[in-house]
Amino acid sequence: DGSGMTGPRVNIFALFAVAILSLVILPHSLMQETVLDEDQFVAAAYLMRDHLLYRDYLYFQPPIYPLLVGSIGNWLAPEQLFLFARLTSWAMASGCTLLMYLIGLRLTERQTIALGLAGLFALSPFLMASFGSVRNDIMPIFFGLSGVALCLNGLASDRWAGRLLLLSGVALALAVGTKLSAAFIPLVVTVYVISRRSGRPWNEHIRTRILPLVLGGMLGALPILYYAVQAPDNFFYDVFLFHLSDAPTRWYRFLGRPETLEPGMILHIVLSVLVQDPAMLAAFAATLLGLAIALAGRLWRDLHKALNARGGYLVLALLTAGFALSAQPIPHLVHYFMPVGPYLLLSGAVFVNWLVDRY
């Protein structure tokens, strides 16, 4: 049909299993313990009813979270907004579970591995903390995975490439517009799309792949640009300068948590996640095992062929760049590493799939 798409079709029973996983995480999303920052995000969404973000009140994050939650929450009574925000996080987590299945299916072409990915994501203790939290933790993960899924399908298609990559750009811009630590996703995806010329002339590749992605990113960035124009000084301070000042470090010293300011906290967070989360540990072990077998058996060419054929290099680049960027903010906090979690799971799936194919 000219689409150029290959791979197994979505399985109706797998979708049913994903729906069950979504219902399983619902009680957790509604009843998990509140955390310190949740009031700030609810307040930012509520104040949008009668005030302009950044101009009239402080909000130290990009605008997409309160814009989405506040715009829809306008139809609700004020006391219902917190519950609505938690349900929004649950809906995003459910969407991420489905996206993990779809991306896993694209990467591995195996229903069992794809469905296993969805289950590992939904039941991950590390990621589960974001499933009900009224913070901007799960939303950038959802938009980031949406962008990656649309990108992989766009690159696999001739007929739909431009439209899918346009939507991918929109989703990736919204991820950054929700949380700056998700910036590694559009950066990596853009480089990956540029590199996937696959023998096409450069002018065709730019017109049908690169330009739609960039245009989509520009469209997705319009809400951010709107607030930057309305209150430029306040916007720049809240979103950028505040985090570069010594205010966050002084606050955590005041809280009695100076350890979060030390470089060793990065290793502590990583080890804690791996020890406490079997899903992350299994994915990490599968990645190391695959690399070790490729090194010991001199199978780099075979591994390269597998990674190059199905988007494995994109996953590894997202994992590497995501970890590097997540380790930069000071204080070092565990939720900065959440956007990287799905790509560690995907990396484990890619290597498990390669090992199954090989042996």
PDB file of C-alpha atoms in Angstrom, residues 126-349:
ATOM      1  CA  PHE A 126      10.041   3.912  40.718  1.00  0.00           C
ATOM      2  CA  LEU A 127       7.649   5.209  38.062  1.00  0.00           C
ATOM      3  CA  MET A 128       4.478   4.505  40.037  1.00  0.00           C
ATOM      4  CA  ALA A 129       5.206   7.485  42.271  1.00  0.00           C
ATOM      5  CA  SER A 130       4.297   9.712  39.320  1.00  0.00           C
ATOM      6  CA  PHE A 131       1.040   7.955  38.429  1.00  0.00           C
ATOM      7  CA  GLY A 132      -1.119   9.873  40.882  1.00  0.00           C
ATOM      8  CA  SER A 133       1.118  12.697  41.984  1.00  0.00           C
ATOM      9  CA  VAL A 134      -0.297  16.138  41.207  1.00  0.00           C
ATOM     10  CA  ARG A 135       3.032  17.244  39.761  1.00  0.00           C
ATOM     11  CA  ASN A 136       4.517  17.563  36.291  1.00  0.00           C
ATOM     12  CA  ASP A 137       6.184  14.122  36.471  1.00  0.00           C
ATOM     13  CA  ILE A 138       4.065  11.765  34.345  1.00  0.00           C
ATOM     14  CA  MET A 139       2.919  14.331  31.766  1.00  0.00           C
ATOM     15  CA  PRO A 140       6.343  14.873  30.104  1.00  0.00           C
ATOM     16  CA  ILE A 141       6.855  11.094  30.077  1.00  0.00           C
ATOM     17  CA  PHE A 142       3.546  10.707  28.224  1.00  0.00           C
ATOM     18  CA  PHE A 143       4.307  13.405  25.673  1.00  0.00           C
ATOM     19  CA  GLY A 144       7.863  12.109  25.231  1.00  0.00           C
ATOM     20  CA  LEU A 145       6.743   8.523  24.596  1.00  0.00           C
ATOM     21  CA  SER A 146       4.045   9.815  22.236  1.00  0.00           C
ATOM     22  CA  GLY A 147       6.687  11.673  20.253  1.00  0.00           C
ATOM     23  CA  VAL A 148       8.961   8.629  20.104  1.00  0.00           C
ATOM     24  CA  ALA A 149       6.118   6.317  19.017  1.00  0.00           C
ATOM     25  CA  LEU A 150       4.999   8.743  16.299  1.00  0.00           C
ATOM     26  CA  CYS A 151       8.593   9.188  15.136  1.00  0.00           C
ATOM     27  CA  LEU A 152       9.267   5.439  14.824  1.00  0.00           C
ATOM     28  CA  ASN A 153       6.037   4.889  12.916  1.00  0.00           C
ATOM     29  CA  GLY A 154       6.656   7.927  10.741  1.00  0.00           C
ATOM     30  CA  LEU A 155      10.107   6.741   9.751  1.00  0.00           C
ATOM     31  CA  ALA A 156       8.663   3.306   8.941  1.00  0.00           C
ATOM     32  CA  SER A 157       6.073   4.804   6.594  1.00  0.00           C
ATOM     33  CA  ASP A 158       6.252   6.457   3.181  1.00  0.00           C
ATOM     34  CA  ARG A 159       2.632   7.564   2.935  1.00  0.00           C
ATOM     35  CA  TRP A 160       2.193   8.887   6.477  1.00  0.00           C
ATOM     36  CA  ALA A 161       5.750  10.016   7.274  1.00  0.00           C
ATOM     37  CA  GLY A 162       5.154  13.765   7.111  1.00  0.00           C
ATOM     38  CA  ARG A 163       1.959  13.774   9.163  1.00  0.00           C
ATOM     39  CA  LEU A 164       3.263  11.421  11.824  1.00  0.00           C
ATOM     40  CA  LEU A 165       6.525  13.336  12.203  1.00  0.00           C
ATOM     41  CA  LEU A 166       4.599  16.610  12.420  1.00  0.00           C
ATOM     42  CA  LEU A 167       2.580  15.184  15.324  1.00  0.00           C
ATOM     43  CA  SER A 168       5.781  13.815  16.832  1.00  0.00           C
ATOM     44  CA  GLY A 169       7.265  17.309  16.866  1.00  0.00           C
ATOM     45  CA  VAL A 170       4.164  18.700  18.573  1.00  0.00           C
ATOM     46  CA  ALA A 171       4.284  16.013  21.272  1.00  0.00           C
ATOM     47  CA  LEU A 172       8.019  16.483  21.885  1.00  0.00           C
ATOM     48  CA  ALA A 173       7.624  20.245  22.258  1.00  0.00           C
ATOM     49  CA  LEU A 174       4.809  19.687  24.770  1.00  0.00           C
ATOM     50  CA  ALA A 175       7.095  17.362  26.759  1.00  0.00           C
ATOM     51  CA  VAL A 176       9.658  20.132  27.171  1.00  0.00           C
ATOM     52  CA  GLY A 177       6.856  22.630  27.751  1.00  0.00           C
ATOM     53  CA  THR A 178       5.861  20.527  30.747  1.00  0.00           C
ATOM     54  CA  LYS A 179       9.305  19.885  32.219  1.00  0.00           C
ATOM     55  CA  LEU A 180      12.710  21.111  31.071  1.00  0.00           C
ATOM     56  CA  SER A 181      14.432  17.866  32.057  1.00  0.00           C
ATOM     57  CA  ALA A 182      12.596  16.212  29.133  1.00  0.00           C
ATOM     58  CA  ALA A 183      14.646  18.311  26.681  1.00  0.00           C
ATOM     59  CA  PHE A 184      16.862  15.339  25.865  1.00  0.00           C
ATOM     60  CA  ILE A 185      13.965  13.622  24.048  1.00  0.00           C
ATOM     61  CA  PRO A 186      13.423  16.136  21.185  1.00  0.00           C
ATOM     62  CA  LEU A 187      17.176  16.679  20.877  1.00  0.00           C
ATOM     63  CA  VAL A 188      17.885  12.971  20.434  1.00  0.00           C
ATOM     64  CA  VAL A 189      14.854  12.353  18.212  1.00  0.00           C
ATOM     65  CA  THR A 190      15.826  15.240  15.905  1.00  0.00           C
ATOM     66  CA  VAL A 191      19.383  13.948  15.481  1.00  0.00           C
ATOM     67  CA  TYR A 192      18.025  10.444  14.908  1.00  0.00           C
ATOM     68  CA  VAL A 193      15.578  11.592  12.226  1.00  0.00           C
ATOM     69  CA  ILE A 194      18.342  13.548  10.473  1.00  0.00           C
ATOM     70  CA  SER A 195      20.545  10.443  10.472  1.00  0.00           C
ATOM     71  CA  ARG A 196      17.866   8.120   9.017  1.00  0.00           C
ATOM     72  CA  ARG A 197      18.172   9.194   5.396  1.00  0.00           C
ATOM     73  CA  SER A 198      18.123   5.574   4.154  1.00  0.00           C
ATOM     74  CA  GLY A 199      19.417   6.414   0.685  1.00  0.00           C
ATOM     75  CA  ARG A 200      16.914   9.192  -0.035  1.00  0.00           C
ATOM     76  CA  PRO A 201      18.219  12.412  -1.615  1.00  0.00           C
ATOM     77  CA  TRP A 202      18.831  15.070   1.021  1.00  0.00           C
ATOM     78  CA  ASN A 203      16.226  17.452  -0.372  1.00  0.00           C
ATOM     79  CA  GLU A 204      13.559  14.734  -0.167  1.00  0.00           C
ATOM     80  CA  HIS A 205      14.664  13.710   3.328  1.00  0.00           C
ATOM     81  CA  ILE A 206      14.517  17.302   4.557  1.00  0.00           C
ATOM     82  CA  ARG A 207      11.114  17.907   2.944  1.00  0.00           C
ATOM     83  CA  THR A 208       9.392  14.689   4.031  1.00  0.00           C
ATOM     84  CA  ARG A 209      11.041  13.938   7.398  1.00  0.00           C
ATOM     85  CA  ILE A 210      13.089  16.706   8.971  1.00  0.00           C
ATOM     86  CA  LEU A 211      10.911  19.708   8.093  1.00  0.00           C
ATOM     87  CA  PRO A 212       7.627  18.183   9.381  1.00  0.00           C
ATOM     88  CA  LEU A 213       9.318  17.307  12.681  1.00  0.00           C
ATOM     89  CA  VAL A 214      10.683  20.833  13.083  1.00  0.00           C
ATOM     90  CA  LEU A 215       7.364  22.444  12.106  1.00  0.00           C
ATOM     91  CA  GLY A 216       5.575  20.248  14.632  1.00  0.00           C
ATOM     92  CA  GLY A 217       8.022  21.361  17.309  1.00  0.00           C
ATOM     93  CA  MET A 218       7.304  24.981  16.451  1.00  0.00           C
ATOM     94  CA  LEU A 219       3.555  24.396  16.699  1.00  0.00           C
ATOM     95  CA  GLY A 220       3.913  22.629  20.057  1.00  0.00           C
ATOM     96  CA  ALA A 221       6.042  25.500  21.358  1.00  0.00           C
ATOM     97  CA  LEU A 222       3.385  28.154  20.665  1.00  0.00           C
ATOM     98  CA  PRO A 223       1.839  27.993  24.183  1.00  0.00           C
ATOM     99  CA  ILE A 224       5.297  28.469  25.675  1.00  0.00           C
ATOM    100  CA  LEU A 225       5.989  31.389  23.353  1.00  0.00           C
ATOM    101  CA  TYR A 226       2.677  32.989  24.303  1.00  0.00           C
ATOM    102  CA  TYR A 227       3.600  33.222  27.983  1.00  0.00           C
ATOM    103  CA  ALA A 228       7.162  34.236  27.162  1.00  0.00           C
ATOM    104  CA  VAL A 229       5.784  37.201  25.201  1.00  0.00           C
ATOM    105  CA  GLN A 230       3.101  38.149  27.746  1.00  0.00           C
ATOM    106  CA  ALA A 231       5.492  38.366  30.697  1.00  0.00           C
ATOM    107  CA  PRO A 232       9.040  37.951  29.352  1.00  0.00           C
ATOM    108  CA  ASP A 233      11.020  38.944  32.449  1.00  0.00           C
ATOM    109  CA  ASN A 234       8.903  36.905  34.863  1.00  0.00           C
ATOM    110  CA  PHE A 235       8.802  33.924  32.505  1.00  0.00           C
ATOM    111  CA  PHE A 236      12.584  33.911  32.033  1.00  0.00           C
ATOM    112  CA  TYR A 237      13.197  34.190  35.769  1.00  0.00           C
ATOM    113  CA  ASP A 238      10.666  31.543  36.831  1.00  0.00           C
ATOM    114  CA  VAL A 239      11.573  28.944  34.213  1.00  0.00           C
ATOM    115  CA  PHE A 240      15.333  29.491  33.931  1.00  0.00           C
ATOM    116  CA  LEU A 241      17.066  31.984  36.229  1.00  0.00           C
ATOM    117  CA  PHE A 242      15.502  30.743  39.470  1.00  0.00           C
ATOM    118  CA  HIS A 243      16.922  27.260  38.915  1.00  0.00           C
ATOM    119  CA  LEU A 244      20.365  28.694  38.126  1.00  0.00           C
ATOM    120  CA  SER A 245      20.384  30.789  41.299  1.00  0.00           C
ATOM    121  CA  ASP A 246      21.411  29.578  44.753  1.00  0.00           C
ATOM    122  CA  ALA A 247      17.782  29.626  45.992  1.00  0.00           C
ATOM    123  CA  PRO A 248      17.144  25.873  45.502  1.00  0.00           C
ATOM    124  CA  THR A 249      20.389  24.925  47.252  1.00  0.00           C
ATOM    125  CA  ARG A 250      19.707  27.273  50.175  1.00  0.00           C
ATOM    126  CA  TRP A 251      16.214  25.801  50.493  1.00  0.00           C
ATOM    127  CA  TYR A 252      17.494  22.239  50.748  1.00  0.00           C
ATOM    128  CA  ARG A 253      20.117  23.260  53.286  1.00  0.00           C
ATOM    129  CA  PHE A 254      17.316  24.879  55.279  1.00  0.00           C
ATOM    130  CA  LEU A 255      15.361  21.600  55.077  1.00  0.00           C
ATOM    131  CA  GLY A 256      18.358  19.743  56.498  1.00  0.00           C
ATOM    132  CA  ARG A 257      19.067  17.810  53.292  1.00  0.00           C
ATOM    133  CA  PRO A 258      22.570  18.963  52.268  1.00  0.00           C
ATOM    134  CA  GLU A 259      23.314  15.477  50.890  1.00  0.00           C
ATOM    135  CA  THR A 260      21.117  16.258  47.860  1.00  0.00           C
ATOM    136  CA  LEU A 261      23.684  18.849  46.803  1.00  0.00           C
ATOM    137  CA  GLU A 262      26.616  16.418  46.605  1.00  0.00           C
ATOM    138  CA  PRO A 263      27.640  14.580  43.395  1.00  0.00           C
ATOM    139  CA  GLY A 264      27.561  11.282  45.287  1.00  0.00           C
ATOM    140  CA  MET A 265      23.777  11.637  45.538  1.00  0.00           C
ATOM    141  CA  ILE A 266      23.519  10.677  41.852  1.00  0.00           C
ATOM    142  CA  LEU A 267      25.015   7.246  42.533  1.00  0.00           C
ATOM    143  CA  HIS A 268      22.838   6.884  45.630  1.00  0.00           C
ATOM    144  CA  ILE A 269      19.671   7.584  43.599  1.00  0.00           C
ATOM    145  CA  VAL A 270      20.650   5.147  40.839  1.00  0.00           C
ATOM    146  CA  LEU A 271      21.504   2.349  43.279  1.00  0.00           C
ATOM    147  CA  SER A 272      18.336   2.976  45.292  1.00  0.00           C
ATOM    148  CA  VAL A 273      16.170   2.737  42.180  1.00  0.00           C
ATOM    149  CA  LEU A 274      17.856  -0.480  41.044  1.00  0.00           C
ATOM    150  CA  VAL A 275      17.640  -2.082  44.489  1.00  0.00           C
ATOM    151  CA  GLN A 276      14.029  -1.117  45.125  1.00  0.00           C
ATOM    152  CA  ASP A 277      12.607  -1.642  41.624  1.00  0.00           C
ATOM    153  CA  PRO A 278      12.870  -5.162  40.128  1.00  0.00           C
ATOM    154  CA  ALA A 279      11.682  -3.902  36.730  1.00  0.00           C
ATOM    155  CA  MET A 280      14.493  -1.353  36.458  1.00  0.00           C
ATOM    156  CA  LEU A 281      17.037  -3.854  37.761  1.00  0.00           C
ATOM    157  CA  ALA A 282      15.959  -6.463  35.203  1.00  0.00           C
ATOM    158  CA  ALA A 283      16.169  -3.945  32.344  1.00  0.00           C
ATOM    159  CA  PHE A 284      19.583  -2.753  33.506  1.00  0.00           C
ATOM    160  CA  ALA A 285      20.835  -6.337  33.804  1.00  0.00           C
ATOM    161  CA  ALA A 286      19.496  -7.262  30.349  1.00  0.00           C
ATOM    162  CA  THR A 287      21.259  -4.255  28.809  1.00  0.00           C
ATOM    163  CA  LEU A 288      24.580  -5.080  30.496  1.00  0.00           C
ATOM    164  CA  LEU A 289      24.255  -8.769  29.627  1.00  0.00           C
ATOM    165  CA  GLY A 290      23.598  -7.997  25.976  1.00  0.00           C
ATOM    166  CA  LEU A 291      26.580  -5.650  25.777  1.00  0.00           C
ATOM    167  CA  ALA A 292      28.821  -8.156  27.593  1.00  0.00           C
ATOM    168  CA  ILE A 293      27.840 -11.003  25.227  1.00  0.00           C
ATOM    169  CA  ALA A 294      28.406  -8.768  22.193  1.00  0.00           C
ATOM    170  CA  LEU A 295      31.851  -7.829  23.542  1.00  0.00           C
ATOM    171  CA  ALA A 296      32.903 -11.321  24.586  1.00  0.00           C
ATOM    172  CA  GLY A 297      31.672 -12.964  21.389  1.00  0.00           C
ATOM    173  CA  ARG A 298      32.764 -10.176  19.053  1.00  0.00           C
ATOM    174  CA  LEU A 299      29.188  -9.849  17.883  1.00  0.00           C
ATOM    175  CA  TRP A 300      29.185  -6.095  17.411  1.00  0.00           C
ATOM    176  CA  ARG A 301      28.275  -6.356  13.741  1.00  0.00           C
ATOM    177  CA  ASP A 302      25.308  -8.576  14.509  1.00  0.00           C
ATOM    178  CA  LEU A 303      24.213  -6.276  17.333  1.00  0.00           C
ATOM    179  CA  HIS A 304      24.623  -3.212  15.115  1.00  0.00           C
ATOM    180  CA  LYS A 305      22.406  -4.803  12.478  1.00  0.00           C
ATOM    181  CA  ALA A 306      19.674  -5.501  15.041  1.00  0.00           C
ATOM    182  CA  LEU A 307      19.851  -2.054  16.633  1.00  0.00           C
ATOM    183  CA  ASN A 308      19.905  -0.293  13.291  1.00  0.00           C
ATOM    184  CA  ALA A 309      16.948  -2.196  11.848  1.00  0.00           C
ATOM    185  CA  ARG A 310      14.282  -1.474  14.473  1.00  0.00           C
ATOM    186  CA  GLY A 311      15.132   1.764  16.241  1.00  0.00           C
ATOM    187  CA  GLY A 312      17.354   0.321  18.968  1.00  0.00           C
ATOM    188  CA  TYR A 313      19.921   3.081  18.527  1.00  0.00           C
ATOM    189  CA  LEU A 314      17.244   5.681  19.240  1.00  0.00           C
ATOM    190  CA  VAL A 315      16.434   3.967  22.545  1.00  0.00           C
ATOM    191  CA  LEU A 316      20.093   3.745  23.594  1.00  0.00           C
ATOM    192  CA  ALA A 317      20.690   7.385  22.686  1.00  0.00           C
ATOM    193  CA  LEU A 318      17.624   8.467  24.682  1.00  0.00           C
ATOM    194  CA  LEU A 319      18.805   6.432  27.673  1.00  0.00           C
ATOM    195  CA  THR A 320      22.331   7.856  27.568  1.00  0.00           C
ATOM    196  CA  ALA A 321      21.370  11.477  26.940  1.00  0.00           C
ATOM    197  CA  GLY A 322      18.503  11.296  29.429  1.00  0.00           C
ATOM    198  CA  PHE A 323      20.713  10.071  32.240  1.00  0.00           C
ATOM    199  CA  ALA A 324      23.374  12.694  31.470  1.00  0.00           C
ATOM    200  CA  LEU A 325      20.831  15.532  31.528  1.00  0.00           C
ATOM    201  CA  SER A 326      18.950  14.235  34.587  1.00  0.00           C
ATOM    202  CA  ALA A 327      22.183  14.232  36.586  1.00  0.00           C
ATOM    203  CA  GLN A 328      22.782  17.951  35.979  1.00  0.00           C
ATOM    204  CA  PRO A 329      20.237  19.788  38.205  1.00  0.00           C
ATOM    205  CA  ILE A 330      21.282  20.577  41.760  1.00  0.00           C
ATOM    206  CA  PRO A 331      19.852  19.485  44.173  1.00  0.00           C
ATOM    207  CA  HIS A 332      19.918  15.924  42.849  1.00  0.00           C
ATOM    208  CA  LEU A 333      16.411  14.497  43.286  1.00  0.00           C
ATOM    209  CA  VAL A 334      14.919  11.177  42.241  1.00  0.00           C
ATOM    210  CA  HIS A 335      12.062  12.634  40.200  1.00  0.00           C
ATOM    211  CA  TYR A 336      14.550  14.273  37.826  1.00  0.00           C
ATOM    212  CA  PHE A 337      15.438  10.759  36.660  1.00  0.00           C
ATOM    213  CA  MET A 338      11.846   9.628  36.011  1.00  0.00           C
ATOM    214  CA  PRO A 339      11.794  10.615  32.300  1.00  0.00           C
ATOM    215  CA  VAL A 340      14.737   8.214  31.772  1.00  0.00           C
ATOM    216  CA  GLY A 341      12.975   5.196  33.331  1.00  0.00           C
ATOM    217  CA  PRO A 342      10.906   4.150  30.292  1.00  0.00           C
ATOM    218  CA  TYR A 343      13.986   4.163  28.069  1.00  0.00           C
ATOM    219  CA  LEU A 344      15.856   1.863  30.432  1.00  0.00           C
ATOM    220  CA  LEU A 345      12.920  -0.560  30.195  1.00  0.00           C
ATOM    221  CA  LEU A 346      12.910  -0.231  26.399  1.00  0.00           C
ATOM    222  CA  SER A 347      16.669  -0.805  26.296  1.00  0.00           C
ATOM    223  CA  GLY A 348      16.269  -4.020  28.276  1.00  0.00           C
ATOM    224  CA  ALA A 349      13.573  -5.159  25.851  1.00  0.00           C
TER     225      ALA A 349
END
